[in-house]
mmCIF file of C-alpha atoms in Angstrom:
data_model
loop_
_atom_site.group_PDB
_atom_site.id
_atom_site.type_symbol
_atom_site.label_atom_id
_atom_site.label_comp_id
_atom_site.label_asym_id
_atom_site.label_seq_id
_atom_site.Cartn_x
_atom_site.Cartn_y
_atom_site.Cartn_z
ATOM 1 C CA MET N 1 8.681 18.960 -0.252
ATOM 2 C CA THR N 2 8.970 15.275 0.663
ATOM 3 C CA GLU N 3 12.717 15.187 0.042
ATOM 4 C CA SER N 4 13.295 18.422 1.945
ATOM 5 C CA LEU N 5 11.383 17.166 4.991
ATOM 6 C CA SER N 6 13.744 14.255 5.439
ATOM 7 C CA ARG N 7 16.702 16.675 5.511
ATOM 8 C CA LYS N 8 15.335 18.893 8.288
ATOM 9 C CA THR N 9 16.365 18.714 11.928
ATOM 10 C CA ALA N 10 14.042 17.480 14.648
ATOM 11 C CA VAL N 11 13.622 21.049 15.892
ATOM 12 C CA GLU N 12 12.644 22.258 12.410
ATOM 13 C CA LEU N 13 10.180 19.383 11.989
ATOM 14 C CA ALA N 14 8.653 20.022 15.404
ATOM 15 C CA SER N 15 8.114 23.667 14.471
ATOM 16 C CA LEU N 16 6.523 22.757 11.135
ATOM 17 C CA ILE N 17 4.205 20.270 12.835
ATOM 18 C CA ALA N 18 3.324 22.711 15.640
ATOM 19 C CA THR N 19 2.352 25.402 13.144
ATOM 20 C CA LYS N 20 0.480 22.807 11.068
ATOM 21 C CA ALA N 21 2.625 23.568 8.022
ATOM 22 C CA VAL N 22 2.990 19.790 7.674
ATOM 23 C CA SER N 23 1.350 16.827 9.352
ATOM 24 C CA PRO N 24 3.156 14.094 11.282
ATOM 25 C CA VAL N 25 1.997 11.667 8.583
ATOM 26 C CA GLU N 26 3.716 13.777 5.902
ATOM 27 C CA VAL N 27 6.941 13.671 7.925
ATOM 28 C CA LEU N 28 6.622 9.892 8.328
ATOM 29 C CA ASP N 29 5.974 9.461 4.596
ATOM 30 C CA ALA N 30 8.986 11.614 3.721
ATOM 31 C CA HIS N 31 11.279 9.534 5.881
ATOM 32 C CA LEU N 32 9.866 6.251 4.579
ATOM 33 C CA ALA N 33 10.445 7.479 1.013
ATOM 34 C CA THR N 34 14.046 8.352 1.821
ATOM 35 C CA ILE N 35 14.587 4.948 3.425
ATOM 36 C CA ALA N 36 13.116 3.223 0.367
ATOM 37 C CA ARG N 37 15.408 5.220 -1.902
ATOM 38 C CA VAL N 38 18.732 4.826 -0.088
ATOM 39 C CA ASN N 39 18.457 1.597 1.882
ATOM 40 C CA PRO N 40 18.958 -0.788 -1.070
ATOM 41 C CA LYS N 41 22.490 0.608 -1.458
ATOM 42 C CA LEU N 42 23.253 0.973 2.251
ATOM 43 C CA ASN N 43 21.467 -2.107 3.576
ATOM 44 C CA ALA N 44 21.327 -0.327 6.931
ATOM 45 C CA ILE N 45 17.759 -1.242 7.866
ATOM 46 C CA VAL N 46 17.174 -4.963 8.113
ATOM 47 C CA THR N 47 13.470 -4.872 8.948
ATOM 48 C CA LEU N 48 11.250 -1.891 8.313
ATOM 49 C CA TRP N 49 7.896 -2.275 10.009
ATOM 50 C CA TRP N 50 6.098 0.927 9.109
ATOM 51 C CA PRO N 51 2.480 -0.097 9.850
ATOM 52 C CA MET N 52 3.095 0.399 13.585
ATOM 53 C CA PRO N 53 3.368 4.231 13.505
ATOM 54 C CA ARG N 54 0.380 4.471 11.177
ATOM 55 C CA GLY N 55 -1.651 2.249 13.491
ATOM 56 C CA ARG N 56 -0.784 4.456 16.443
ATOM 57 C CA ARG N 57 -1.762 7.507 14.409
ATOM 58 C CA GLN N 58 -5.187 6.029 13.740
ATOM 59 C CA ARG N 59 -5.747 5.193 17.419
ATOM 60 C CA THR N 60 -4.798 8.677 18.650
ATOM 61 C CA PRO N 61 -7.898 10.887 18.332
ATOM 62 C CA ASN N 62 -6.259 14.189 19.339
ATOM 63 C CA TRP N 63 -3.308 13.867 16.970
ATOM 64 C CA PRO N 64 -2.809 17.168 15.104
#
């Protein structure tokens, strides 16, 4: 499902998260995996600093 998550629209992802079909962390991981797969060819992302969203996730107690 990781690959399919990165192909969904924001509205679809919001619905999946709201219904707890997926977690925000799963969505983040799916997008990071896609970036890791395609960015070496595209070279579109110069600096990827992914610890920031994970740190925010850990500091947000009411996160779904």
